[in-house]
Amino acid sequence: KSLNETFGADKYSEARKEVLTNMFSRPMQMALYFCTGVLEDETLFRHYALNVPFYTHFTSPIRRYADIIVHRLLSASLGASSPIKMEKEAIQRQADHCNDRKMASKRVQELSADLFFAIFVRVR
């Protein structure tokens, strides 16, 4: 409610809200995929916002390849499926690739938003 009051009620209020919300969220650190077996510093496993020492994240395995890997590793670690036949270094290479693709996607999204904002400003 307070943000809506800050953005005003004129015809550009929704646009101001979208732009500023986007700008406020950019500085947030992006999550990275990694294989715990290759990292020695367990403090890197911590989730800052949730204040928990160990954290993993995954969604439906139909969404992202990284989620498929996490599902398979979690299933194997719980004994529900056979162990994964990948070395930890190979898993880390997969994680690095997923991070690279995610960063590239994020960059394209940001550039697209910048382009449309520039067009919006030019038209107005």
Coordinates of N, CA, C and O in Angstrom, one line a residue:
K1 N 0.8 -1.2 0.0 CA 0.0 0.0 0.0 C 0.9 1.3 0.0 O 0.6 2.2 -0.8
S2 N 1.9 1.2 0.8 CA 2.8 2.4 0.9 C 3.5 2.7 -0.4 O 3.7 3.8 -0.8
L3 N 3.9 1.6 -1.1 CA 4.6 1.7 -2.4 C 3.6 2.3 -3.4 O 4.0 3.2 -4.2
N4 N 2.4 1.8 -3.4 CA 1.4 2.4 -4.4 C 1.2 3.9 -4.2 O 1.0 4.6 -5.1
E5 N 1.2 4.3 -2.9 CA 1.0 5.7 -2.6 C 2.2 6.5 -3.1 O 2.1 7.6 -3.6
T6 N 3.4 5.9 -3.0 CA 4.6 6.6 -3.4 C 4.7 6.8 -4.9 O 5.1 7.8 -5.4
F7 N 4.2 5.8 -5.7 CA 4.2 5.8 -7.1 C 3.2 6.8 -7.7 O 3.2 7.1 -8.9
G8 N 2.2 7.1 -6.9 CA 1.2 8.1 -7.4 C 0.0 7.4 -8.1 O -0.1 6.2 -8.1
A9 N -0.9 8.2 -8.6 CA -2.1 7.6 -9.2 C -2.4 8.2 -10.6 O -3.4 8.0 -11.1
D10 N -1.3 8.8 -11.2 CA -1.5 9.3 -12.6 C -1.4 8.1 -13.6 O -1.2 7.0 -13.2
K11 N -1.4 8.5 -14.9 CA -1.4 7.5 -15.9 C 0.0 6.8 -16.0 O 0.1 5.7 -16.6
Y12 N 1.0 7.3 -15.4 CA 2.4 6.7 -15.5 C 2.7 6.0 -14.2 O 3.8 5.4 -14.1
S13 N 1.8 5.9 -13.2 CA 2.2 5.3 -11.9 C 2.5 3.8 -12.0 O 3.5 3.4 -11.4
E14 N 1.8 3.1 -12.9 CA 2.1 1.7 -13.0 C 3.5 1.5 -13.7 O 4.3 0.6 -13.3
A15 N 3.8 2.3 -14.6 CA 5.1 2.2 -15.3 C 6.2 2.6 -14.3 O 7.3 1.9 -14.3
R16 N 6.1 3.6 -13.5 CA 7.1 4.0 -12.5 C 7.3 2.8 -11.5 O 8.4 2.5 -11.2
K17 N 6.2 2.2 -11.1 CA 6.2 1.1 -10.2 C 7.0 -0.1 -10.8 O 7.9 -0.7 -10.2
E18 N 6.8 -0.4 -12.1 CA 7.5 -1.5 -12.7 C 9.0 -1.2 -12.9 O 9.8 -2.1 -12.6
V19 N 9.3 0.0 -13.3 CA 10.7 0.3 -13.5 C 11.5 0.3 -12.2 O 12.5 -0.3 -12.0
L20 N 10.9 0.9 -11.1 CA 11.6 1.0 -9.9 C 11.7 -0.3 -9.2 O 12.7 -0.7 -8.6
T21 N 10.7 -1.2 -9.3 CA 10.7 -2.5 -8.7 C 11.8 -3.3 -9.4 O 12.6 -4.0 -8.7
N22 N 11.9 -3.2 -10.7 CA 13.0 -3.9 -11.4 C 14.3 -3.4 -11.0 O 15.2 -4.2 -10.7
M23 N 14.5 -2.1 -10.8 CA 15.8 -1.5 -10.4 C 16.2 -1.9 -9.0 O 17.3 -2.2 -8.7
F24 N 15.2 -2.0 -8.1 CA 15.4 -2.4 -6.7 C 15.9 -3.9 -6.6 O 16.7 -4.2 -5.7
S25 N 15.4 -4.7 -7.5 CA 15.7 -6.1 -7.4 C 17.0 -6.5 -8.0 O 17.5 -7.6 -7.8
R26 N 17.5 -5.7 -8.9 CA 18.8 -6.0 -9.6 C 20.0 -6.3 -8.7 O 20.8 -7.2 -9.0
P27 N 20.1 -5.5 -7.6 CA 21.3 -5.7 -6.8 C 21.3 -7.0 -6.0 O 22.3 -7.4 -5.5
M28 N 20.2 -7.7 -5.9 CA 20.1 -8.9 -5.2 C 21.0 -10.0 -5.8 O 21.1 -10.1 -7.0
Q29 N 21.8 -10.7 -4.9 CA 22.7 -11.7 -5.4 C 22.0 -12.8 -6.1 O 21.0 -13.4 -5.5
M30 N 22.4 -13.2 -7.2 CA 21.8 -14.3 -8.0 C 22.3 -15.7 -7.4 O 23.5 -15.8 -7.1
A31 N 21.4 -16.6 -7.2 CA 21.8 -17.9 -6.7 C 22.6 -18.7 -7.8 O 22.4 -18.5 -9.0
L32 N 23.6 -19.5 -7.3 CA 24.4 -20.2 -8.2 C 24.3 -21.7 -7.9 O 24.2 -22.1 -6.7
Y33 N 24.4 -22.5 -8.9 CA 24.4 -24.0 -8.7 C 25.8 -24.4 -8.5 O 26.8 -23.9 -9.1
F34 N 26.0 -25.4 -7.6 CA 27.4 -25.9 -7.3 C 27.3 -27.3 -6.8 O 26.2 -27.7 -6.2
C35 N 28.3 -28.1 -6.9 CA 28.4 -29.4 -6.4 C 29.1 -29.3 -5.0 O 30.3 -28.9 -4.9
T36 N 28.4 -29.7 -4.0 CA 29.0 -29.6 -2.6 C 30.3 -30.4 -2.5 O 31.1 -30.1 -1.7
G37 N 30.5 -31.5 -3.3 CA 31.7 -32.3 -3.2 C 32.9 -31.6 -3.6 O 34.0 -32.1 -3.4
V38 N 32.8 -30.5 -4.3 CA 34.0 -29.8 -4.8 C 34.3 -28.5 -4.0 O 35.4 -28.0 -4.1
L39 N 33.4 -28.2 -3.1 CA 33.7 -27.0 -2.3 C 34.0 -27.4 -0.9 O 33.4 -28.2 -0.3
E40 N 35.1 -26.8 -0.4 CA 35.5 -27.1 1.0 C 34.9 -26.2 2.0 O 34.8 -26.6 3.2
D41 N 34.5 -25.0 1.6 CA 34.0 -24.0 2.6 C 32.5 -24.2 2.7 O 31.7 -23.8 1.9
E42 N 32.1 -24.8 3.8 CA 30.6 -25.1 4.0 C 29.8 -23.8 4.3 O 28.6 -23.9 4.2
T43 N 30.5 -22.7 4.5 CA 29.7 -21.5 4.7 C 29.1 -21.0 3.4 O 28.1 -20.3 3.4
L44 N 29.6 -21.5 2.3 CA 29.0 -21.2 1.0 C 27.6 -21.9 0.8 O 26.9 -21.6 -0.1
F45 N 27.3 -22.9 1.6 CA 26.1 -23.7 1.5 C 24.9 -22.9 2.2 O 23.8 -23.3 2.0
R46 N 25.2 -21.9 2.9 CA 24.3 -21.2 3.7 C 23.3 -20.3 2.8 O 23.7 -19.8 1.8
H47 N 22.1 -20.3 3.3 CA 21.1 -19.4 2.6 C 20.9 -18.2 3.6 O 20.4 -18.3 4.7
Y48 N 21.4 -17.0 3.1 CA 21.5 -15.8 3.9 C 20.1 -15.4 4.4 O 19.8 -15.2 5.6
A49 N 19.1 -15.2 3.4 CA 17.8 -14.7 3.8 C 17.0 -15.6 4.7 O 16.3 -15.2 5.6
L50 N 17.2 -17.0 4.5 CA 16.4 -17.9 5.3 C 17.2 -18.2 6.6 O 16.6 -18.8 7.5
N51 N 18.5 -17.8 6.7 CA 19.3 -18.0 7.9 C 19.4 -19.5 8.2 O 19.2 -19.9 9.4
V52 N 19.7 -20.3 7.2 CA 19.9 -21.8 7.4 C 21.3 -22.2 6.9 O 21.7 -21.6 5.9
P53 N 22.0 -23.1 7.6 CA 23.3 -23.4 7.2 C 23.5 -24.2 6.0 O 24.5 -24.1 5.3
F54 N 22.5 -25.1 5.7 CA 22.5 -25.9 4.5 C 21.2 -25.7 3.7 O 20.1 -25.7 4.3
Y55 N 21.3 -25.6 2.4 CA 20.2 -25.3 1.6 C 20.3 -25.8 0.2 O 21.4 -25.7 -0.3
T56 N 19.3 -26.3 -0.3 CA 19.3 -26.7 -1.7 C 17.9 -26.2 -2.3 O 16.9 -26.2 -1.5
H57 N 17.9 -25.9 -3.5 CA 16.7 -25.4 -4.2 C 16.4 -26.2 -5.4 O 17.4 -26.4 -6.2
F58 N 15.2 -26.5 -5.6 CA 14.8 -27.1 -6.9 C 13.3 -27.0 -7.1 O 12.6 -26.8 -6.2
T59 N 12.9 -27.0 -8.3 CA 11.5 -26.9 -8.7 C 11.2 -28.2 -9.5 O 12.0 -29.1 -9.5
S60 N 10.1 -28.1 -10.2 CA 9.7 -29.3 -11.0 C 10.8 -29.6 -12.0 O 11.4 -28.7 -12.6
P61 N 11.1 -30.9 -12.1 CA 12.2 -31.2 -13.0 C 11.9 -31.0 -14.5 O 12.7 -31.3 -15.3
I62 N 10.7 -30.6 -14.8 CA 10.4 -30.3 -16.2 C 10.8 -28.9 -16.6 O 10.8 -28.5 -17.7
R63 N 11.2 -28.1 -15.6 CA 11.5 -26.7 -15.8 C 13.0 -26.4 -16.3 O 13.2 -25.8 -17.2
R64 N 13.9 -27.0 -15.5 CA 15.3 -26.7 -15.8 C 16.1 -27.9 -15.6 O 15.9 -28.8 -14.8
Y65 N 17.2 -28.0 -16.4 CA 18.1 -29.2 -16.4 C 18.7 -29.3 -15.0 O 18.8 -30.4 -14.4
A66 N 19.1 -28.2 -14.4 CA 19.7 -28.2 -13.0 C 18.7 -28.9 -12.0 O 19.2 -29.6 -11.1
D67 N 17.4 -28.7 -12.2 CA 16.5 -29.3 -11.3 C 16.4 -30.8 -11.5 O 16.2 -31.5 -10.5
I68 N 16.6 -31.3 -12.7 CA 16.7 -32.7 -13.0 C 17.8 -33.3 -12.2 O 17.7 -34.3 -11.5
I69 N 19.0 -32.7 -12.3 CA 20.2 -33.1 -11.6 C 20.0 -33.2 -10.1 O 20.3 -34.2 -9.4
V70 N 19.4 -32.1 -9.6 CA 19.1 -32.1 -8.1 C 18.2 -33.2 -7.7 O 18.4 -33.9 -6.7
H71 N 17.1 -33.4 -8.5 CA 16.2 -34.5 -8.1 C 16.9 -35.8 -8.1 O 16.7 -36.6 -7.2
R72 N 17.7 -36.0 -9.1 CA 18.4 -37.3 -9.2 C 19.4 -37.5 -8.1 O 19.5 -38.6 -7.5
L73 N 20.1 -36.5 -7.7 CA 21.1 -36.6 -6.6 C 20.4 -36.8 -5.3 O 20.8 -37.5 -4.5
L74 N 19.3 -36.0 -5.1 CA 18.5 -36.1 -3.9 C 17.9 -37.5 -3.7 O 18.0 -38.2 -2.7
S75 N 17.4 -38.0 -4.8 CA 16.8 -39.4 -4.8 C 17.8 -40.4 -4.5 O 17.6 -41.3 -3.7
A76 N 19.0 -40.3 -5.1 CA 20.1 -41.3 -4.9 C 20.6 -41.2 -3.4 O 20.8 -42.2 -2.8
S77 N 20.7 -39.9 -2.9 CA 21.2 -39.8 -1.5 C 20.2 -40.3 -0.5 O 20.6 -40.7 0.6
L78 N 18.9 -40.3 -0.8 CA 17.9 -40.9 0.1 C 17.7 -42.4 -0.1 O 16.9 -43.0 0.6
G79 N 18.5 -43.0 -1.1 CA 18.4 -44.4 -1.3 C 17.2 -44.8 -2.1 O 16.9 -46.0 -2.2
A80 N 16.5 -43.8 -2.7 CA 15.3 -44.1 -3.5 C 15.6 -44.5 -4.9 O 14.8 -45.1 -5.6
S81 N 16.8 -44.3 -5.3 CA 17.3 -44.7 -6.7 C 18.8 -45.0 -6.6 O 19.4 -44.8 -5.6
S82 N 19.3 -45.6 -7.7 CA 20.7 -45.9 -7.8 C 21.6 -44.7 -7.8 O 21.1 -43.6 -8.2
P83 N 22.8 -44.9 -7.3 CA 23.7 -43.7 -7.3 C 24.0 -43.2 -8.7 O 23.9 -43.9 -9.6
I84 N 24.2 -41.9 -8.7 CA 24.5 -41.3 -10.0 C 25.9 -41.7 -10.4 O 26.8 -41.7 -9.6
K85 N 26.1 -42.0 -11.7 CA 27.4 -42.4 -12.2 C 28.1 -41.3 -12.8 O 28.5 -41.3 -14.0
M86 N 28.3 -40.2 -12.0 CA 29.0 -39.0 -12.5 C 30.0 -38.7 -11.4 O 29.6 -38.7 -10.2
E87 N 31.2 -38.3 -11.7 CA 32.2 -37.8 -10.8 C 31.7 -36.4 -10.3 O 31.1 -35.7 -11.1
K88 N 32.1 -36.0 -9.1 CA 31.7 -34.7 -8.6 C 32.2 -33.5 -9.5 O 31.5 -32.5 -9.7
E89 N 33.4 -33.7 -10.2 CA 33.9 -32.7 -11.1 C 33.0 -32.5 -12.3 O 32.8 -31.4 -12.8
A90 N 32.4 -33.7 -12.8 CA 31.5 -33.6 -13.9 C 30.2 -32.9 -13.5 O 29.6 -32.1 -14.3
I91 N 29.7 -33.2 -12.3 CA 28.5 -32.5 -11.8 C 28.8 -31.0 -11.7 O 28.0 -30.2 -12.1
Q92 N 30.0 -30.6 -11.2 CA 30.3 -29.2 -11.1 C 30.4 -28.6 -12.5 O 29.9 -27.4 -12.6
R93 N 30.9 -29.3 -13.5 CA 30.9 -28.7 -14.8 C 29.5 -28.5 -15.3 O 29.2 -27.5 -16.0
Q94 N 28.6 -29.4 -15.0 CA 27.2 -29.2 -15.4 C 26.6 -28.0 -14.7 O 25.9 -27.2 -15.3
A95 N 26.9 -27.8 -13.4 CA 26.5 -26.7 -12.6 C 27.0 -25.4 -13.2 O 26.3 -24.4 -13.3
D96 N 28.3 -25.4 -13.6 CA 28.9 -24.2 -14.2 C 28.2 -23.8 -15.5 O 27.9 -22.6 -15.7
H97 N 27.9 -24.8 -16.3 CA 27.2 -24.6 -17.6 C 25.8 -24.0 -17.3 O 25.4 -23.0 -18.0
C98 N 25.1 -24.6 -16.3 CA 23.7 -24.1 -16.0 C 23.8 -22.6 -15.5 O 23.0 -21.8 -15.9
N99 N 24.8 -22.3 -14.7 CA 25.0 -20.9 -14.2 C 25.3 -20.0 -15.4 O 24.8 -18.9 -15.4
D100 N 26.2 -20.4 -16.3 CA 26.5 -19.6 -17.5 C 25.2 -19.3 -18.3 O 25.0 -18.1 -18.7
R101 N 24.4 -20.3 -18.5 CA 23.2 -20.1 -19.3 C 22.2 -19.2 -18.6 O 21.5 -18.4 -19.2
K102 N 22.1 -19.4 -17.3 CA 21.2 -18.6 -16.5 C 21.6 -17.1 -16.5 O 20.8 -16.2 -16.6
M103 N 22.9 -16.9 -16.4 CA 23.5 -15.5 -16.4 C 23.2 -14.9 -17.8 O 22.8 -13.7 -17.8
A104 N 23.4 -15.6 -18.8 CA 23.2 -15.1 -20.2 C 21.7 -14.8 -20.4 O 21.4 -13.7 -20.9
S105 N 20.8 -15.6 -19.9 CA 19.4 -15.4 -20.0 C 19.0 -14.1 -19.2 O 18.2 -13.3 -19.7
K106 N 19.6 -14.0 -18.0 CA 19.3 -12.8 -17.2 C 19.8 -11.5 -17.9 O 19.1 -10.5 -17.9
R107 N 20.9 -11.6 -18.5 CA 21.5 -10.4 -19.2 C 20.6 -10.0 -20.3 O 20.3 -8.8 -20.5
V108 N 20.1 -11.0 -21.1 CA 19.2 -10.7 -22.2 C 17.9 -10.1 -21.7 O 17.4 -9.1 -22.3
Q109 N 17.4 -10.6 -20.6 CA 16.2 -10.0 -20.0 C 16.4 -8.6 -19.6 O 15.6 -7.7 -19.9
E110 N 17.6 -8.3 -19.0 CA 17.9 -6.9 -18.6 C 18.0 -6.0 -19.8 O 17.5 -4.9 -19.7
L111 N 18.7 -6.5 -20.8 CA 18.9 -5.6 -22.0 C 17.6 -5.4 -22.7 O 17.3 -4.3 -23.2
S112 N 16.7 -6.4 -22.7 CA 15.4 -6.2 -23.3 C 14.6 -5.1 -22.5 O 14.0 -4.2 -23.1
A113 N 14.6 -5.2 -21.2 CA 13.9 -4.2 -20.3 C 14.5 -2.8 -20.6 O 13.8 -1.8 -20.7
D114 N 15.8 -2.7 -20.7 CA 16.5 -1.4 -21.0 C 16.0 -0.9 -22.3 O 15.8 0.3 -22.4
L115 N 16.0 -1.7 -23.3 CA 15.5 -1.3 -24.6 C 14.1 -0.8 -24.6 O 13.8 0.3 -25.1
F116 N 13.2 -1.5 -24.0 CA 11.8 -1.1 -23.9 C 11.6 0.2 -23.1 O 10.8 1.0 -23.4
F117 N 12.5 0.3 -22.0 CA 12.4 1.5 -21.2 C 12.9 2.7 -22.0 O 12.2 3.8 -22.0
A118 N 13.9 2.5 -22.8 CA 14.4 3.6 -23.7 C 13.3 4.0 -24.7 O 13.1 5.2 -24.9
I119 N 12.7 3.1 -25.3 CA 11.6 3.3 -26.2 C 10.5 4.1 -25.5 O 9.9 5.1 -26.0
F120 N 10.1 3.6 -24.3 CA 9.0 4.3 -23.5 C 9.4 5.7 -23.3 O 8.6 6.6 -23.5
V121 N 10.6 6.0 -22.8 CA 11.0 7.4 -22.5 C 11.0 8.2 -23.8 O 10.6 9.4 -23.8
R122 N 11.5 7.6 -24.9 CA 11.6 8.4 -26.2 C 10.2 8.8 -26.7 O 9.9 9.9 -27.1
V123 N 9.2 7.8 -26.5 CA 7.9 8.1 -27.0 C 7.2 9.1 -26.1 O 6.4 10.0 -26.6
R124 N 7.5 9.1 -24.8 CA 6.9 10.0 -23.9 C 7.6 11.3 -23.8 O 7.3 12.3 -23.3

